[in-house]
Short mmCIF file of C-alpha atoms in Angstrom, two decimals:
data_model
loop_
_atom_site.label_atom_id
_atom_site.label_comp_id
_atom_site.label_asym_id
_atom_site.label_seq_id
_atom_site.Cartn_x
_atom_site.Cartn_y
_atom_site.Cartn_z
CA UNK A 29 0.00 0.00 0.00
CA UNK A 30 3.18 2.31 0.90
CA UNK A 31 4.95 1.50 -2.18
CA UNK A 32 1.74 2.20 -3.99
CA UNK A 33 1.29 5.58 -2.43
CA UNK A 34 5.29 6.00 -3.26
CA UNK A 35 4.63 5.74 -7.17
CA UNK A 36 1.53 7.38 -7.34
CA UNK A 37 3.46 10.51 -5.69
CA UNK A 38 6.67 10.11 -8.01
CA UNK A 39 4.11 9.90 -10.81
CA UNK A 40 2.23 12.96 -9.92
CA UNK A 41 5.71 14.66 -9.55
CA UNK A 42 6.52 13.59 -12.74
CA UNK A 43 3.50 14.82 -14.40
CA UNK A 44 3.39 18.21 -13.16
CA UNK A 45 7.31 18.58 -14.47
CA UNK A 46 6.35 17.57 -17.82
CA UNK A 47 3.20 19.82 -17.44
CA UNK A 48 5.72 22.75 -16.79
CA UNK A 49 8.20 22.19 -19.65
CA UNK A 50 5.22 22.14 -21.99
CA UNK A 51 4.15 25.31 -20.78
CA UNK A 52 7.27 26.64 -21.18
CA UNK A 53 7.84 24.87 -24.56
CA UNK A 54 4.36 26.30 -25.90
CA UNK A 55 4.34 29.63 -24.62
CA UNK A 56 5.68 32.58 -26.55
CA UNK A 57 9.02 32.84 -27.30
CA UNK A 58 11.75 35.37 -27.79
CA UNK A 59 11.42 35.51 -30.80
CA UNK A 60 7.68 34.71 -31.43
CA UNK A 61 6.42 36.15 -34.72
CA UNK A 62 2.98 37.09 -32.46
CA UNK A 63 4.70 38.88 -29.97
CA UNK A 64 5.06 42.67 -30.03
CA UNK A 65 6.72 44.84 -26.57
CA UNK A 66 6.21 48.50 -27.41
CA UNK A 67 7.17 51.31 -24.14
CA UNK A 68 4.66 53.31 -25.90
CA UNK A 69 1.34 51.55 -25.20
CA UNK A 70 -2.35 52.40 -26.68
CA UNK A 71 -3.44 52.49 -23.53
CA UNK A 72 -2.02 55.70 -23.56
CA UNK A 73 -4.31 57.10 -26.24
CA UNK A 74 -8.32 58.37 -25.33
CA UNK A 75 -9.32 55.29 -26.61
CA UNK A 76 -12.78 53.85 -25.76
CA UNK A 77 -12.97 50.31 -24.37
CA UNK A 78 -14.84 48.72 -27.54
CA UNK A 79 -12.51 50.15 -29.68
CA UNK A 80 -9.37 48.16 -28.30
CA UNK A 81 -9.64 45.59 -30.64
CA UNK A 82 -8.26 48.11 -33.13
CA UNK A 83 -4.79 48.45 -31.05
CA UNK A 84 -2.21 47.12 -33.27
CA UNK A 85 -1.61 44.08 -33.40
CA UNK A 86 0.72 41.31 -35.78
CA UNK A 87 -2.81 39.70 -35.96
CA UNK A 88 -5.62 40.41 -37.63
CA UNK A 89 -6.81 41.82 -34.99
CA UNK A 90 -5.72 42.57 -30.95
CA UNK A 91 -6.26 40.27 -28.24
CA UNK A 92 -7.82 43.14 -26.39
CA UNK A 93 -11.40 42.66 -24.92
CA UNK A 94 -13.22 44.90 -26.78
CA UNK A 95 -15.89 44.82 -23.94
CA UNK A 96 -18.87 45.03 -26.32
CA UNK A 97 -21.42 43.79 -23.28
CA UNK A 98 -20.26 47.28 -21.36
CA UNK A 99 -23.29 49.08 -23.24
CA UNK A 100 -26.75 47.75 -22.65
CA UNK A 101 -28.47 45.83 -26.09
CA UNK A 102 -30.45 48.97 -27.92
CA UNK A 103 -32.67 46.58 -29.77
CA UNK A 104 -34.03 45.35 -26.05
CA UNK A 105 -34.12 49.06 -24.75
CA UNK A 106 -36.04 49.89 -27.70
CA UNK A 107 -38.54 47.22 -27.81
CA UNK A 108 -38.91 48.04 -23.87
CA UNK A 109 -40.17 51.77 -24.75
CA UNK A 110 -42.31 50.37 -27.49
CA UNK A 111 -44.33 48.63 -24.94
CA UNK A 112 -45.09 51.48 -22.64
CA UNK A 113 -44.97 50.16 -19.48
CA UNK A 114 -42.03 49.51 -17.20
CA UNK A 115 -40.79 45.82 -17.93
CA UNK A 116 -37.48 44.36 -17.04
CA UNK A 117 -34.72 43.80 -19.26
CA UNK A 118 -35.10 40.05 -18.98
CA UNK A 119 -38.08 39.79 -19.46
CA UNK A 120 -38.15 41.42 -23.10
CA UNK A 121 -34.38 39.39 -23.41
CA UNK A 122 -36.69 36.26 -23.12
CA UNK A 123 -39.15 37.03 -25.65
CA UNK A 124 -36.76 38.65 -28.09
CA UNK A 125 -33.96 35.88 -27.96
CA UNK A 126 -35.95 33.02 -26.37
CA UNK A 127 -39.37 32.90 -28.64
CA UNK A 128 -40.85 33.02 -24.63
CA UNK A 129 -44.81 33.58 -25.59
CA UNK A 130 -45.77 32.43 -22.00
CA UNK A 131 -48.48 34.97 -20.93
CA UNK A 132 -46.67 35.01 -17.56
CA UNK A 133 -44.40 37.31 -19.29
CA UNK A 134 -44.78 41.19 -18.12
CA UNK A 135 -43.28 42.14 -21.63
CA UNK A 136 -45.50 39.21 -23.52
CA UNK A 137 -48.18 40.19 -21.88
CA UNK A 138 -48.19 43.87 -22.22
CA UNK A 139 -47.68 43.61 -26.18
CA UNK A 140 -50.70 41.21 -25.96
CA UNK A 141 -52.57 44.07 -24.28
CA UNK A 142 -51.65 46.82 -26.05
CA UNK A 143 -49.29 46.23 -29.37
CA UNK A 144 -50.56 42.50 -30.81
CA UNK A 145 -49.28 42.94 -34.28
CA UNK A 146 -46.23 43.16 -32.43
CA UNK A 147 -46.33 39.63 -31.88
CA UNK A 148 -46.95 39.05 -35.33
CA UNK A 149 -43.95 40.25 -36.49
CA UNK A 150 -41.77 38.95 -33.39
CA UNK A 151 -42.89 35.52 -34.83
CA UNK A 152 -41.99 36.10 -38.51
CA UNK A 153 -38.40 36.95 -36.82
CA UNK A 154 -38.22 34.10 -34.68
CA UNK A 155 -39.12 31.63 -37.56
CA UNK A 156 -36.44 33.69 -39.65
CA UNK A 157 -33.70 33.25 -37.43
CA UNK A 158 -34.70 29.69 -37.22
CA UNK A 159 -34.16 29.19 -40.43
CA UNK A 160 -31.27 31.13 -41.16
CA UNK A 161 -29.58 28.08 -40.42
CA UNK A 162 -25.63 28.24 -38.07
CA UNK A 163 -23.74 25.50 -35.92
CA UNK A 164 -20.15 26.07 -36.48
CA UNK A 165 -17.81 24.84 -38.60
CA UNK A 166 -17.89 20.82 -37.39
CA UNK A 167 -21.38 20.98 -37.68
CA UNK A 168 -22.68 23.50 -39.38
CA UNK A 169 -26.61 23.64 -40.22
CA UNK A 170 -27.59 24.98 -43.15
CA UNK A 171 -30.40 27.44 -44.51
CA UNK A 172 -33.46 27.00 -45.25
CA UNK A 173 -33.82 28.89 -48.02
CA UNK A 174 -37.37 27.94 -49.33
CA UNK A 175 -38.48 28.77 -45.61
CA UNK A 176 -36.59 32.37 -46.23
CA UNK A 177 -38.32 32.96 -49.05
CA UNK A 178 -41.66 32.42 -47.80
CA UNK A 179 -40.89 34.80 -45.06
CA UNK A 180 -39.76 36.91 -47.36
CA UNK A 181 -42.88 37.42 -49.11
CA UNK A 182 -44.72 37.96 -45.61
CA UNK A 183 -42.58 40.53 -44.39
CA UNK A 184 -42.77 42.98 -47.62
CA UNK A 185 -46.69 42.14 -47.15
CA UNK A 186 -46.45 43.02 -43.68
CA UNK A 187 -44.35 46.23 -44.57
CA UNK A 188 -47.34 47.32 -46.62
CA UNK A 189 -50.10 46.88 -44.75
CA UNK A 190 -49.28 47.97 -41.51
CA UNK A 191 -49.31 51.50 -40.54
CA UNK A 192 -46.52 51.49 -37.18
CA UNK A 193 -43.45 52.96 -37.84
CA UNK A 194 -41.62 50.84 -35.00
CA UNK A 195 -42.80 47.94 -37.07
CA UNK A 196 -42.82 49.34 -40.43
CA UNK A 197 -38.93 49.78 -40.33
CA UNK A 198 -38.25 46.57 -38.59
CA UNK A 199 -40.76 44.66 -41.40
CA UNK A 200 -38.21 46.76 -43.91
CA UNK A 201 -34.84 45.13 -42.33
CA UNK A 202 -36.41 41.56 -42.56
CA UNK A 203 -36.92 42.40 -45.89
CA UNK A 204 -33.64 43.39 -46.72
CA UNK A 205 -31.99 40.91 -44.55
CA UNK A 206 -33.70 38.39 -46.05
CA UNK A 207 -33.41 38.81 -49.21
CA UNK A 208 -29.23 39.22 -48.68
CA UNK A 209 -29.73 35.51 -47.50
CA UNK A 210 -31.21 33.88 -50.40
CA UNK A 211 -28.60 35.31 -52.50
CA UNK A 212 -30.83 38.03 -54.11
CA UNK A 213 -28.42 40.76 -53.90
CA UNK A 214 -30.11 43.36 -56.47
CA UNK A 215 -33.44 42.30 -54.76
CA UNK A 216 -31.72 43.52 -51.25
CA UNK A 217 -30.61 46.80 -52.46
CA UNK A 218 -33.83 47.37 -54.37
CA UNK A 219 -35.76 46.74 -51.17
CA UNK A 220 -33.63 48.83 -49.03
CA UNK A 221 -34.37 51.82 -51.65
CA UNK A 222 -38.04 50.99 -51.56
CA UNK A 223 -38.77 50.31 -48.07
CA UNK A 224 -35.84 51.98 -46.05
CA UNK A 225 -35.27 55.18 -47.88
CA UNK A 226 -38.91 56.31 -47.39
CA UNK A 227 -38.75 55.68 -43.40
CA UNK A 228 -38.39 59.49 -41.99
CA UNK A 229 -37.98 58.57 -38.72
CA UNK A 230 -34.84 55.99 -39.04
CA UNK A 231 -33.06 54.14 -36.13
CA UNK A 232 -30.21 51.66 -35.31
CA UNK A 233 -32.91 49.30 -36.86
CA UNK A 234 -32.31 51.49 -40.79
CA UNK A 235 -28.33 51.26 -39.89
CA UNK A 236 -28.84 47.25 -39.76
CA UNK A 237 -30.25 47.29 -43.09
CA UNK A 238 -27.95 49.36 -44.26
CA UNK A 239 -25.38 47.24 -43.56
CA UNK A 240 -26.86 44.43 -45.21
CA UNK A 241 -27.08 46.53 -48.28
CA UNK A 242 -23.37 47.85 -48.01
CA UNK A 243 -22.63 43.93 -47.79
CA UNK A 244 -24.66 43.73 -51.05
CA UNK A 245 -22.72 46.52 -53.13
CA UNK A 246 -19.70 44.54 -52.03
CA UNK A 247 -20.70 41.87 -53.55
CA UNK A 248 -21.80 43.55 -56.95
CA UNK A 249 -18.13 44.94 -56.75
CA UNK A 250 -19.00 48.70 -56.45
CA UNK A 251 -15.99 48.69 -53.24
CA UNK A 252 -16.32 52.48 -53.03
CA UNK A 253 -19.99 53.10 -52.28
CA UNK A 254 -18.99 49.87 -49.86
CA UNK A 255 -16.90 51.12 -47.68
CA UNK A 256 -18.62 54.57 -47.58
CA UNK A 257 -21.90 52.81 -46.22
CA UNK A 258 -19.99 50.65 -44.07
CA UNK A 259 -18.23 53.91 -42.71
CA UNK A 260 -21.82 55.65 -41.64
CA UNK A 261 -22.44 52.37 -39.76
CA UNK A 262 -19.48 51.76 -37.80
CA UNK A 263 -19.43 55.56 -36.98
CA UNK A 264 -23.35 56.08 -35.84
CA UNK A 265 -24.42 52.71 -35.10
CA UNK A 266 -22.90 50.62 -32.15
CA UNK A 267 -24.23 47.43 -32.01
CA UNK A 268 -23.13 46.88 -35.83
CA UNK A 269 -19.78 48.66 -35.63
CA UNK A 270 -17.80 45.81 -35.19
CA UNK A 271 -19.46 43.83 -38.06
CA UNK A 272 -19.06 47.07 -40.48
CA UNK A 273 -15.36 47.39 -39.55
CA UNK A 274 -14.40 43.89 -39.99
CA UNK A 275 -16.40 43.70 -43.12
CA UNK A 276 -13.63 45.68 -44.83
CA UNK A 277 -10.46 43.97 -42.72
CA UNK A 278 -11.02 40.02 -43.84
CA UNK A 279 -10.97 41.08 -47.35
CA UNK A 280 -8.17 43.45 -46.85
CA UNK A 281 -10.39 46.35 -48.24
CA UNK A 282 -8.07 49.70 -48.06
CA UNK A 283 -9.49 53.52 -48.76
CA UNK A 284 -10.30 54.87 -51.79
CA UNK A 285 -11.02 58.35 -53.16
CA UNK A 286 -14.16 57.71 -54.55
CA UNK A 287 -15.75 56.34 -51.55
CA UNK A 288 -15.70 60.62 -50.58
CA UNK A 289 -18.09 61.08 -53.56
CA UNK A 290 -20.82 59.64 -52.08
CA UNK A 291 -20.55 61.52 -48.62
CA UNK A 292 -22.75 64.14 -47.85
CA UNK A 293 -21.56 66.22 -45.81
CA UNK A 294 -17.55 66.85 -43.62
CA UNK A 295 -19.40 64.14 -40.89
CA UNK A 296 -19.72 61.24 -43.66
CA UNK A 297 -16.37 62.05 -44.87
CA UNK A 298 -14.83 61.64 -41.75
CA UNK A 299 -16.12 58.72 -40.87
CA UNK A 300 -14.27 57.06 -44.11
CA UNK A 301 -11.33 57.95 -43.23
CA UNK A 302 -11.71 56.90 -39.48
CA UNK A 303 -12.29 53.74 -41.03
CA UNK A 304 -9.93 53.49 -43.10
CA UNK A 305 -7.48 54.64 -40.95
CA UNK A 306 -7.39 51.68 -38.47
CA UNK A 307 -7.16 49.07 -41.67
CA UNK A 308 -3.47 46.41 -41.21
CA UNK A 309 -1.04 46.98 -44.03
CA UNK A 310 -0.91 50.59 -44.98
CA UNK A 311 0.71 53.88 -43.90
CA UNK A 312 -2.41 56.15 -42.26
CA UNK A 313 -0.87 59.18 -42.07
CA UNK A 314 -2.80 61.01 -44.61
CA UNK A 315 -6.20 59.58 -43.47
CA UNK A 316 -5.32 60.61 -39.69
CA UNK A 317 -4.57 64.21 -41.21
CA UNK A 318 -7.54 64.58 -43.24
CA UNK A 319 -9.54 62.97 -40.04
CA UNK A 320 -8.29 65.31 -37.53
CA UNK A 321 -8.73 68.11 -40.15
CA UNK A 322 -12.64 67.11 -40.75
CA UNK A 323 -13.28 65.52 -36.99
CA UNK A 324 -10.71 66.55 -34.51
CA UNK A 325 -12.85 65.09 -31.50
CA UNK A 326 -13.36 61.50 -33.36
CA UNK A 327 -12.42 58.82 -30.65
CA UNK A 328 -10.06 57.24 -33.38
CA UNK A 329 -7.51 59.97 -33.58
CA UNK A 330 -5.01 58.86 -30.87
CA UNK A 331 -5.92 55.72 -31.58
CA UNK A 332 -4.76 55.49 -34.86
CA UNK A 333 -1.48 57.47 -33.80
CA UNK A 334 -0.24 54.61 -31.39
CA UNK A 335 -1.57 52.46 -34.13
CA UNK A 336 0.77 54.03 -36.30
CA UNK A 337 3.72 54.44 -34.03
CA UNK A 338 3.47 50.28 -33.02
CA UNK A 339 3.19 49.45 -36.39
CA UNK A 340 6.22 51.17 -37.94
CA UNK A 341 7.90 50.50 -34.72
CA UNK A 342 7.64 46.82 -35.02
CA UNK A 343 8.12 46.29 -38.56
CA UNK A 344 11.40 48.56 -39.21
CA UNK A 345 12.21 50.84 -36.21
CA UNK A 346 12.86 48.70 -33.01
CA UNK A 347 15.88 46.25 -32.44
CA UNK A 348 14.28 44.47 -29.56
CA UNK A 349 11.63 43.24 -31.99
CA UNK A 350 12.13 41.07 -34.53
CA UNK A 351 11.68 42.31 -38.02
CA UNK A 352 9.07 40.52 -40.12
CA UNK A 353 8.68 41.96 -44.22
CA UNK A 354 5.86 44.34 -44.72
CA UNK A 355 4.70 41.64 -47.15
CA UNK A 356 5.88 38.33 -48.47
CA UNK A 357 7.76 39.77 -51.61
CA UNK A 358 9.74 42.34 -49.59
CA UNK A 359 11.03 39.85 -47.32
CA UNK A 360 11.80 37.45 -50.00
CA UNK A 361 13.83 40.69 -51.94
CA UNK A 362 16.20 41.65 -49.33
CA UNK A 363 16.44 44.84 -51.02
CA UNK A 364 13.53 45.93 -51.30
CA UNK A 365 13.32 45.05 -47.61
CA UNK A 366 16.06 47.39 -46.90
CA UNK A 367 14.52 50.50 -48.86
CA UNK A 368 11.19 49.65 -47.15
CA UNK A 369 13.41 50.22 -43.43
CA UNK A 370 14.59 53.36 -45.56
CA UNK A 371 11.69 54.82 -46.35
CA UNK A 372 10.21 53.83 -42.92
CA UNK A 373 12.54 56.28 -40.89
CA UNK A 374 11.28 59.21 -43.46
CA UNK A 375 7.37 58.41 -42.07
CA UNK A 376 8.73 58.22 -38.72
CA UNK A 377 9.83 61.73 -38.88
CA UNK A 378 7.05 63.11 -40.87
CA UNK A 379 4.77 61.27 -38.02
CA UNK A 380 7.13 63.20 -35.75
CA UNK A 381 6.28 66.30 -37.23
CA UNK A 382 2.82 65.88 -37.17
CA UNK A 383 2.57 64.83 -33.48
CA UNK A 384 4.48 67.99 -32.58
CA UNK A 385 2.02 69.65 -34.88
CA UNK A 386 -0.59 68.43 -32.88
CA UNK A 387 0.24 69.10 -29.86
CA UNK A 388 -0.36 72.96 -30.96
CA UNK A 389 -3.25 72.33 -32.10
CA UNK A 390 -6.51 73.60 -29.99
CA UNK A 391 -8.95 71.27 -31.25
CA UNK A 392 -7.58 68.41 -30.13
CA UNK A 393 -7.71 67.46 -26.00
CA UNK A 394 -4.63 66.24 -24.95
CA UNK A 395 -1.20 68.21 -26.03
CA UNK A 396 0.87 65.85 -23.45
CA UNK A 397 0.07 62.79 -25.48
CA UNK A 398 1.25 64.21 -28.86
CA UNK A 399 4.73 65.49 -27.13
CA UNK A 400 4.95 62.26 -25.60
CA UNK A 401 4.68 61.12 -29.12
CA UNK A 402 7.26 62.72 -30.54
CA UNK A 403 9.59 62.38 -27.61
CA UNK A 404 9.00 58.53 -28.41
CA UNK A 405 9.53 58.66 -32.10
CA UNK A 406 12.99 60.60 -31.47
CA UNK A 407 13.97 57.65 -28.90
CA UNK A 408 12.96 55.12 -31.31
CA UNK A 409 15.33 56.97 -33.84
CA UNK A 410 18.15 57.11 -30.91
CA UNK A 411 17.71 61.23 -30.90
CA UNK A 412 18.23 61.94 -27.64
#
């Protein structure tokens, strides 16, 4: 029994050792190509906490928590006024999310009461995000598309007969939505013109749609009026900011000129360049210019600084960090790779210049962070 207890101990010794030389073996290493040490951090930037997955990062995007859940759900805040009456949040959370019809339900029960189409149209979304299909990618379950369809139909009848405007516009994004998932792309932007456009009084609920239809003129290849409508989204409309932003980022969209021909105003234009300023693989010093020229107050502007200063930082400037090519075919040129580094320590001093320019300028908060941004920049350049 001894020995037994012996062995079991030298075994459980013997286990946690290998245990600890695995961690060690599979954490990061000096010279992981993941790994990035910086000694100026974003964290030093205004930067709000949903937007820290747009710190940079040598992934496609920072390990940050974006904290998303920090802002209550506006869909469940709006459907909450709709019902005029005071209701808890999980109770409309269970009717919204849950397909909870149980009359026991204060939020049920009041739309019963007092807004039954309501319930009408709650079931036409329930049965469409039934059959919108999901699982993940081991076992994924499709859509069912002739289902869609159907509910298609009822949603642009609903849309016409009913005289709400809290259901009239969501009626219009199941329309939209649903029309994006059966593949009928010119049938999606058509509806969003006909049913969305009219709508005077337009919501989070028209920015939805609107997304849908940006994702739409992606997919018909007009890029520019893309990322312009994606831009409006991910600067006015929270809960789809995240899914505008990284609708551009996995397919390595960058700015383009003529996405400013379709803004209407300085606000619209700024927003394209916000967006286009925290895209991987490209030098944002123009787009931060024009943005703090059009939006000086725009959450994005430090942001994009630091982003700017880590990139270039890790890429060319630092010694600590080991240099990965810009792309594959400047790595694979050595030469090229070296006039890249070149070129890098002229944007390094014209970022220089503009943080010191910055810092004299009144419109923006905080002239500390910009000095400290130069004062950084000169280090990295070993200008004491």
């Amino acid at each position: 029994m001894i020995s037994s207890r012996r062995s079991s101990n030298r075994l459980r010794r013997l286990s946690l050792s290998i245990g600890i030389l695995l961690a060690f073996a599979c954490g990061p290493g000096l010279f992981d190509e993941n790994e990035f040490l910086s000694y100026f951090l974003p964290e030093s930037s205004q930067t709000r906490p949903q937007d820290r997955r747009y710190f940079f990062s040598p992934n496609l995007y920072s390990t940050e928590d974006p904290a998303d859940t920090l802002k209550p759900d506006d869909n469940l805040k709006a459907w909450a006024s709709y019902a005029g009456s005071s209701v808890s949040m999980a109770s409309v959370a269970k009717v919204l999310y849950d397909a909870d019809e149980s009359r026991s339900n204060p939020f049920y029960a009041q739309l019963v009461r007092s807004h039954a189409p309501a319930i009408t149209y709650l079931q036409l979304a329930h049965k469409a995000e039934k059959a919108s299909g999901g699982g993940d990618m081991w076992n994924p379950v499709p859509a069912d598309t002739t289902q869609l369809t159907q509910l298609l139909a009822e949603a642009k009848a609903a849309y016409a007969q009913t005289a709400d405007p809290f259901l009239k516009e969501r009626y219009a994004f199941q329309a939209v939505k649903l029309a994006d998932q059966i593949g009928e792309i010119d049938q999606a932007i058509t509806l969003y013109d006909q049913l969305v456009g009219p709508i005077s009084q337009k919501s989070f609920i028209s920015d939805w749609a609107l997304s849908r239809h940006a994702g739409a003129t992606l997919a018909k290849g007009d890029t520019a009026r893309a990322i312009y409508e994606f831009a409006q989204v991910f600067d006015r409309c929270p809960s789809r900011r995240a899914q505008a932003e990284s609708s551009l980022r996995i397919h390595g969209i960058r700015f383009r000129e003529e996405a400013l021909t379709f803004a209407r105003n300085d606000q619209e234009k700024a927003a394209v360049y916000a967006l286009c300023a925290i895209q991987p693989r490209q030098d944002a010093l123009p787009l931060l210019e024009k943005l703090v020229e059009l939006a000086p107050q725009n959450p994005l502007v430090e942001l994009t600084m630091t982003r700017e200063i880590n990139r270039n930082e890790y890429f060319f400037l630092s010694d600590q960090n080991p240099i990965y090519g810009y792309d594959d075919a400047s790595r694979r040129d050595s030469l090229a790779f070296e006039d890249r580094k070149k070129s890098s320590l002229t944007y390094a001093e014209k970022l220089r210049e503009f943080a010191l320019k910055s810092a004299d300028n009144k419109q923006l908060n905080d002239p500390a962070f910009w000095l400290t941004a130069a004062s950084y920049l000169a280090y990295l350049d070993k200008d004491y």
